[in-house]
Coordinates of C-alpha atoms in Angstrom, one line a residue:
I1 CA 28.7 -294.5 4.2
L2 CA 31.1 -296.9 6.4
Y3 CA 33.3 -295.4 8.8
Q4 CA 36.7 -296.5 6.8
D5 CA 34.6 -294.9 3.1
R6 CA 34.1 -291.4 4.7
T7 CA 37.8 -289.7 4.7
G8 CA 38.2 -291.7 1.0
E9 CA 34.7 -290.3 0.1
C10 CA 35.4 -286.4 1.3
L11 CA 38.8 -286.8 -1.2
K12 CA 37.1 -287.8 -3.4
R13 CA 34.6 -285.2 -3.5
T14 CA 36.9 -282.0 -2.2
G15 CA 40.6 -282.9 -3.2
A16 CA 40.4 -281.9 -6.8
S17 CA 39.6 -278.4 -6.3
V18 CA 42.1 -278.2 -3.8
A19 CA 45.0 -279.9 -5.5
L20 CA 44.4 -277.3 -9.0
T21 CA 44.5 -274.5 -6.2
S22 CA 47.5 -275.9 -5.2
I23 CA 49.2 -276.6 -8.1
S24 CA 48.0 -273.3 -9.8
N25 CA 49.7 -271.3 -6.9
V26 CA 53.0 -273.5 -6.5
T27 CA 53.4 -272.8 -10.3
A28 CA 52.7 -269.4 -10.1
F29 CA 54.9 -268.5 -7.3
F30 CA 57.7 -270.5 -9.0
M31 CA 57.2 -268.4 -12.3
A32 CA 57.6 -264.9 -10.4
A33 CA 61.2 -266.4 -9.2
L34 CA 62.3 -266.1 -12.4
I35 CA 62.2 -262.2 -12.4
P36 CA 65.9 -260.8 -11.9
I37 CA 65.2 -259.0 -8.3
P38 CA 66.8 -260.7 -5.2
A39 CA 64.2 -259.8 -3.2
L40 CA 60.4 -260.8 -4.8
R41 CA 63.1 -263.8 -5.9
A42 CA 63.2 -264.6 -2.5
F43 CA 59.7 -264.0 -1.2
S44 CA 58.3 -266.5 -4.3
L45 CA 60.6 -269.1 -3.7
Q46 CA 59.5 -269.3 0.0
A47 CA 55.8 -268.6 -0.4
A48 CA 56.7 -271.6 -3.3
V49 CA 58.0 -273.7 -0.6
V50 CA 55.4 -273.1 2.1
V51 CA 53.0 -273.6 -0.5
V52 CA 53.8 -277.0 -1.3
F53 CA 54.2 -278.0 2.2
N54 CA 50.9 -276.9 2.5
F55 CA 49.6 -278.7 0.2
A56 CA 51.0 -282.1 1.3
M57 CA 49.4 -281.2 5.3
V58 CA 46.2 -281.0 3.3
L59 CA 46.7 -284.9 1.5
L60 CA 48.5 -286.7 4.3
I61 CA 47.8 -285.3 8.0
F62 CA 44.5 -283.7 7.7
P63 CA 42.9 -287.2 6.4
A64 CA 44.9 -289.0 9.2
I65 CA 43.4 -286.2 12.2
L66 CA 39.7 -286.9 9.9
S67 CA 40.1 -290.3 10.3
M68 CA 41.1 -290.3 14.1
D69 CA 38.0 -288.3 14.6
L70 CA 35.2 -290.5 13.1
Y71 CA 36.9 -293.5 15.1
R72 CA 36.7 -291.6 18.3
R73 CA 32.7 -290.8 17.5
R74 CA 32.5 -294.4 17.1
D75 CA 33.7 -294.9 20.4
R76 CA 31.6 -292.2 21.2
R77 CA 34.8 -290.4 23.6
L78 CA 34.3 -286.8 24.2
D79 CA 36.2 -284.4 21.9
I80 CA 38.4 -282.4 24.2
F81 CA 39.1 -285.1 27.0
C82 CA 39.5 -288.1 24.2
C83 CA 40.0 -290.6 27.1
F84 CA 36.8 -290.4 28.8
S85 CA 34.0 -292.2 26.8
S86 CA 30.0 -291.2 27.1
P87 CA 28.3 -294.6 29.3
C88 CA 25.6 -293.2 27.1
V89 CA 25.3 -295.4 23.9
S90 CA 23.5 -296.0 21.2
R91 CA 19.7 -296.2 22.1
V92 CA 16.8 -296.8 20.3
I93 CA 13.6 -295.9 21.5
Q94 CA 11.1 -298.6 22.9
I95 CA 7.6 -297.9 21.8
E96 CA 4.4 -300.1 22.0
P97 CA 1.1 -299.1 19.8
Q98 CA -1.5 -297.9 22.2
A99 CA -5.4 -296.8 20.7
Y100 CA -6.7 -294.2 23.0
L101 CA -9.5 -291.8 22.9
D102 CA -8.3 -288.3 21.5
S103 CA -10.2 -285.1 21.9
N104 CA -8.8 -283.3 19.6
D105 CA -8.4 -285.2 16.6
N106 CA -11.1 -288.2 16.6
T107 CA -13.4 -289.4 13.6
R108 CA -16.9 -290.5 15.5
Y109 CA -19.6 -292.9 13.8
S110 CA -23.4 -290.9 14.1
P111 CA -25.9 -293.1 14.2
Q112 CA -29.1 -292.7 12.1
P113 CA -31.7 -290.7 13.3
P114 CA -34.9 -292.8 15.2
Y115 CA -37.5 -290.2 13.0
S116 CA -36.1 -292.2 9.4
N117 CA -38.0 -294.1 7.8
H118 CA -36.1 -296.0 4.9
S119 CA -35.7 -299.7 4.8
F120 CA -32.0 -299.5 4.1
A121 CA -29.7 -297.9 7.1
H122 CA -26.5 -296.0 6.7
E123 CA -23.1 -297.0 7.9
T124 CA -19.6 -296.2 7.7
Q125 CA -17.0 -298.1 7.6
I126 CA -13.7 -296.8 9.3
T127 CA -10.3 -298.4 8.3
M128 CA -7.4 -297.1 9.5
Q129 CA -3.4 -298.2 8.6
S130 CA -1.2 -297.1 11.4
T131 CA 3.2 -297.3 9.7
V132 CA 6.1 -296.5 11.9
Q133 CA 9.2 -294.3 10.7
L134 CA 12.6 -294.7 12.2
R135 CA 14.5 -291.9 12.5
T136 CA 18.8 -291.6 14.2
E137 CA 20.1 -288.6 15.3
Y138 CA 23.3 -287.7 16.5
D139 CA 23.4 -286.1 20.3
P140 CA 27.1 -283.9 19.9
R141 CA 26.3 -283.3 23.8
T142 CA 26.3 -286.5 24.8
Q143 CA 28.3 -288.5 21.9
S144 CA 25.8 -290.5 20.7
Y145 CA 23.4 -291.3 18.2
Y146 CA 19.9 -292.0 18.8
T147 CA 17.1 -293.9 16.4
T148 CA 13.6 -292.3 17.3
A149 CA 10.6 -294.0 16.0
E150 CA 8.0 -291.6 14.5
P151 CA 4.4 -293.4 14.1
L152 CA 2.4 -292.2 10.2
S153 CA -1.6 -293.1 10.1
E154 CA -3.8 -293.6 7.4
I155 CA -7.2 -293.3 8.1
S156 CA -9.7 -294.0 5.3
V157 CA -13.7 -294.0 5.2
Q158 CA -16.1 -295.9 3.4
P159 CA -20.4 -295.5 3.5
T160 CA -21.6 -299.4 3.5
L161 CA -25.4 -299.5 3.1
S162 CA -27.7 -302.6 5.2
T163 CA -30.8 -303.4 6.3
P164 CA -33.1 -302.2 9.6
H165 CA -32.9 -305.0 11.1
D166 CA -28.5 -305.3 10.6
S167 CA -28.4 -301.7 11.1
S168 CA -30.4 -302.7 14.5
S169 CA -28.0 -305.7 15.6
Q170 CA -24.8 -304.3 14.1
T171 CA -25.0 -300.9 15.7
P172 CA -21.3 -299.7 16.0
E173 CA -20.7 -298.3 19.3
G174 CA -19.0 -294.4 19.6
T175 CA -15.4 -295.0 18.3
S176 CA -12.4 -292.7 18.1
S177 CA -8.9 -292.9 16.0
T178 CA -5.5 -291.0 16.6
R179 CA -2.8 -290.2 14.8
D180 CA -0.6 -290.8 17.4
L181 CA -0.9 -294.9 18.1
L182 CA 2.8 -294.9 19.4
T183 CA 3.3 -294.1 23.0
Q184 CA 7.2 -294.1 24.4
F185 CA 7.8 -295.8 27.9
S186 CA 8.7 -292.9 30.6
E187 CA 11.3 -290.7 29.9
S188 CA 12.5 -291.7 33.6
G189 CA 13.7 -294.8 32.1
L190 CA 15.7 -293.4 29.1
L191 CA 17.6 -290.7 30.7
C192 CA 21.1 -291.3 30.3
P193 CA 23.9 -290.1 33.4
E194 CA 26.9 -288.2 31.9
P195 CA 29.9 -287.7 33.2
S196 CA 31.4 -284.5 35.2
C197 CA 33.7 -284.5 32.3
S198 CA 31.1 -283.9 29.6
K199 CA 30.1 -280.2 29.6
W200 CA 34.0 -279.4 28.9
T201 CA 33.2 -280.7 25.6
L202 CA 33.5 -278.4 23.0
S203 CA 29.5 -278.8 22.1
A204 CA 28.6 -278.1 25.7
F205 CA 31.0 -275.0 25.8
A206 CA 28.9 -273.7 22.5
E207 CA 25.3 -275.0 22.8
K208 CA 25.7 -273.3 26.8
Y209 CA 27.9 -270.6 26.9
Y210 CA 29.0 -269.3 23.2
A211 CA 25.7 -268.6 21.4
P212 CA 23.3 -268.0 24.2
F213 CA 26.5 -265.1 25.4
L214 CA 26.2 -263.8 21.0
L215 CA 22.1 -263.8 21.2
K216 CA 22.3 -261.4 24.2
P217 CA 20.9 -258.1 22.4
K218 CA 24.0 -256.2 24.7
V219 CA 26.3 -258.2 23.0
K220 CA 24.9 -257.7 19.2
V221 CA 24.8 -254.0 19.6
A222 CA 28.6 -254.2 20.9
V223 CA 29.6 -256.4 18.1
I224 CA 28.1 -253.8 15.2
F225 CA 29.7 -250.7 17.1
F226 CA 32.9 -252.9 17.0
F227 CA 32.5 -253.3 13.6
L228 CA 32.2 -250.0 12.6
A229 CA 34.9 -249.2 14.8
L230 CA 36.9 -251.6 13.0
L231 CA 35.3 -249.9 9.4
S232 CA 36.4 -246.3 10.6
I233 CA 40.0 -247.3 11.5
S234 CA 40.3 -249.3 8.8
L235 CA 39.1 -246.2 6.0
Y236 CA 41.5 -244.0 8.0
G237 CA 44.2 -246.1 7.7
T238 CA 43.8 -245.8 3.8
T239 CA 44.6 -242.1 3.6
R240 CA 47.4 -242.7 5.8
V241 CA 49.4 -245.4 3.2
R242 CA 52.5 -243.5 1.3
D243 CA 52.8 -244.5 -2.2
G244 CA 55.6 -246.6 -2.6
L245 CA 57.6 -249.0 -1.0
D246 CA 60.6 -248.0 1.6
L247 CA 64.5 -250.4 1.2
T248 CA 63.7 -252.1 4.3
D249 CA 60.3 -253.4 3.5
I250 CA 61.2 -254.9 0.2
V251 CA 64.7 -256.4 1.2
P252 CA 64.8 -259.8 3.2
R253 CA 65.2 -259.4 6.8
E254 CA 68.3 -260.5 8.7
T255 CA 70.7 -260.0 6.0
R256 CA 73.8 -257.5 5.7
E257 CA 71.4 -255.5 3.4
Y258 CA 68.7 -254.8 6.0
D259 CA 70.9 -254.4 8.9
F260 CA 73.5 -251.8 6.4
I261 CA 69.6 -249.8 4.8
A262 CA 68.4 -249.9 8.2
A263 CA 71.1 -248.3 10.2
Q264 CA 71.2 -245.9 7.7
F265 CA 67.6 -244.9 8.0
K266 CA 68.7 -244.3 11.7
Y267 CA 71.4 -242.4 11.5
F268 CA 72.5 -240.9 8.3
S269 CA 69.2 -239.8 7.3
F270 CA 69.8 -237.6 4.4
Y271 CA 69.1 -237.4 1.1
N272 CA 68.9 -235.0 -2.0
M273 CA 67.2 -231.3 -2.1
Y274 CA 65.4 -231.1 -5.5
V275 CA 63.7 -227.6 -6.8
V276 CA 61.9 -228.6 -10.0
T277 CA 61.2 -225.6 -11.9
Q278 CA 59.1 -225.7 -15.5
K279 CA 58.7 -222.8 -18.2
T280 CA 61.5 -220.6 -16.4
D281 CA 64.2 -218.4 -18.1
Y282 CA 67.1 -219.9 -16.6
P283 CA 69.1 -217.2 -18.7
R284 CA 67.9 -213.9 -17.6
S285 CA 66.7 -216.1 -13.6
Q286 CA 70.5 -216.7 -12.9
R287 CA 70.3 -214.7 -9.9
L288 CA 67.0 -215.9 -8.8
L289 CA 68.6 -219.9 -9.1
Y290 CA 71.4 -218.1 -7.0
D291 CA 69.2 -216.8 -3.9
L292 CA 67.1 -219.9 -4.2
H293 CA 70.2 -221.7 -3.7
K294 CA 70.9 -219.4 -0.4
S295 CA 67.8 -219.8 1.4
F296 CA 68.6 -223.8 2.3
A297 CA 71.5 -222.8 4.7
N298 CA 68.4 -221.4 6.6
V299 CA 67.0 -224.8 7.0
K300 CA 67.9 -226.6 10.2
Y301 CA 68.1 -229.6 9.1
V302 CA 70.3 -229.4 5.8
L303 CA 73.6 -231.2 6.5
L304 CA 76.4 -228.4 5.3
E305 CA 80.0 -229.1 3.6
G306 CA 83.6 -228.9 5.6
N307 CA 83.4 -225.1 5.3
N308 CA 79.6 -224.1 6.2
Q309 CA 78.8 -224.1 2.0
L310 CA 76.1 -225.4 1.0
P311 CA 77.1 -228.1 -1.9
K312 CA 76.9 -226.7 -5.2
M313 CA 74.3 -226.6 -7.6
W314 CA 74.2 -227.5 -11.6
L315 CA 74.4 -223.5 -12.3
H316 CA 78.0 -224.3 -10.8
Y317 CA 79.2 -226.5 -12.3
F318 CA 77.9 -224.9 -15.4
R319 CA 79.7 -222.2 -14.9
D320 CA 82.8 -224.0 -13.6
W321 CA 82.8 -225.8 -16.7
L322 CA 82.2 -222.3 -19.1
Q323 CA 85.2 -220.7 -16.8
V324 CA 82.9 -216.9 -16.8
R325 CA 85.1 -214.5 -14.8
A326 CA 83.2 -212.7 -12.7
A327 CA 81.3 -209.4 -13.6
E328 CA 79.8 -206.3 -12.5
P329 CA 76.0 -206.9 -11.2
I330 CA 75.0 -204.6 -13.6
E331 CA 76.5 -206.3 -16.3
Y332 CA 75.7 -209.4 -14.8
A333 CA 71.5 -208.8 -15.0
Q334 CA 72.7 -207.7 -19.0
F335 CA 74.9 -210.5 -19.8
P336 CA 74.3 -213.5 -18.2
F337 CA 77.3 -215.9 -19.6
Y338 CA 80.5 -213.9 -21.0
L339 CA 82.9 -215.4 -23.4
N340 CA 85.7 -214.1 -22.3
G341 CA 88.1 -216.4 -20.4
L342 CA 87.3 -219.5 -21.8
R343 CA 89.8 -221.6 -23.3
E344 CA 90.1 -222.8 -27.1
T345 CA 89.2 -226.9 -26.3
S346 CA 88.6 -229.7 -28.9
D347 CA 85.3 -229.9 -27.3
F348 CA 84.3 -226.6 -27.1
V349 CA 85.0 -225.9 -30.8
E350 CA 83.2 -228.9 -32.2
A351 CA 80.3 -227.7 -30.2
I352 CA 80.5 -224.4 -31.2
E353 CA 81.2 -225.0 -35.0
K354 CA 78.1 -227.9 -34.4

């Protein structure tokens, strides 16, 4: 793929999925902004705007950066210090054919033994065809492309027949074949001097420092223990999570509402106390309810009224509404409420009649 077409090919293969994902997220956040909750609406609008700008960055700025990096590679410049270029050019390793004897891979002709009385001698015809396959590789350390040649050989053996005269006169000498028919020039002529700044590239850092450091046994063990410790802390943190959210978590920051709620929690963090009872005989347990209410006065952080009295509970207001006169303790225990002293108001008479 040409340099001019690589970025377009990348966008053609991945642009559709990126576009669908971004459009789906933007649509979801804008639909969530329809919910009539100020904090949720503000969050949804902000998230939608962020996704829109992120989508624009992916379509416009990110491909431009990739194109610039492609031109940097074409000019053989370093990744971090782009002002420096590698002196190593794209090299083709020169090769020349050379047939030589290989002791490990050979096929020798064995002549006919002298004690043979056959009128025809056996000969073996060896045919060898050699081809060269070129392969281009990119070396990130030197920012260069290298073309190497790999030899491929094919050997075919075909037996033939000949007369004794021909056999004696055309007996082939011992020959050999090898698959490595191509040799390179001396490596000293292929070495390319590298600038001193080439070791400060990301590829050199990953090759010489980062990868060897991670492959050390001690580092592997340390990484495993660090992961287990982080997992343990995370599991413990899940047990400390409370149900629900504070008001400061859902109110937008740097607003008057947030400052008010934060100051209220910091300096005026008081709230009502509730006692939940189930299947209680309230008419016969009024004295217990009063005693329970008075016991809250002994709590250290309970806020009292101006007369150092506890705020009234629902039973006080209910008795005030009934306007029940004070009774003796014995009569109070036997008869929780008295109708003496009640005013004949319209609402009370209607309640009695119903």
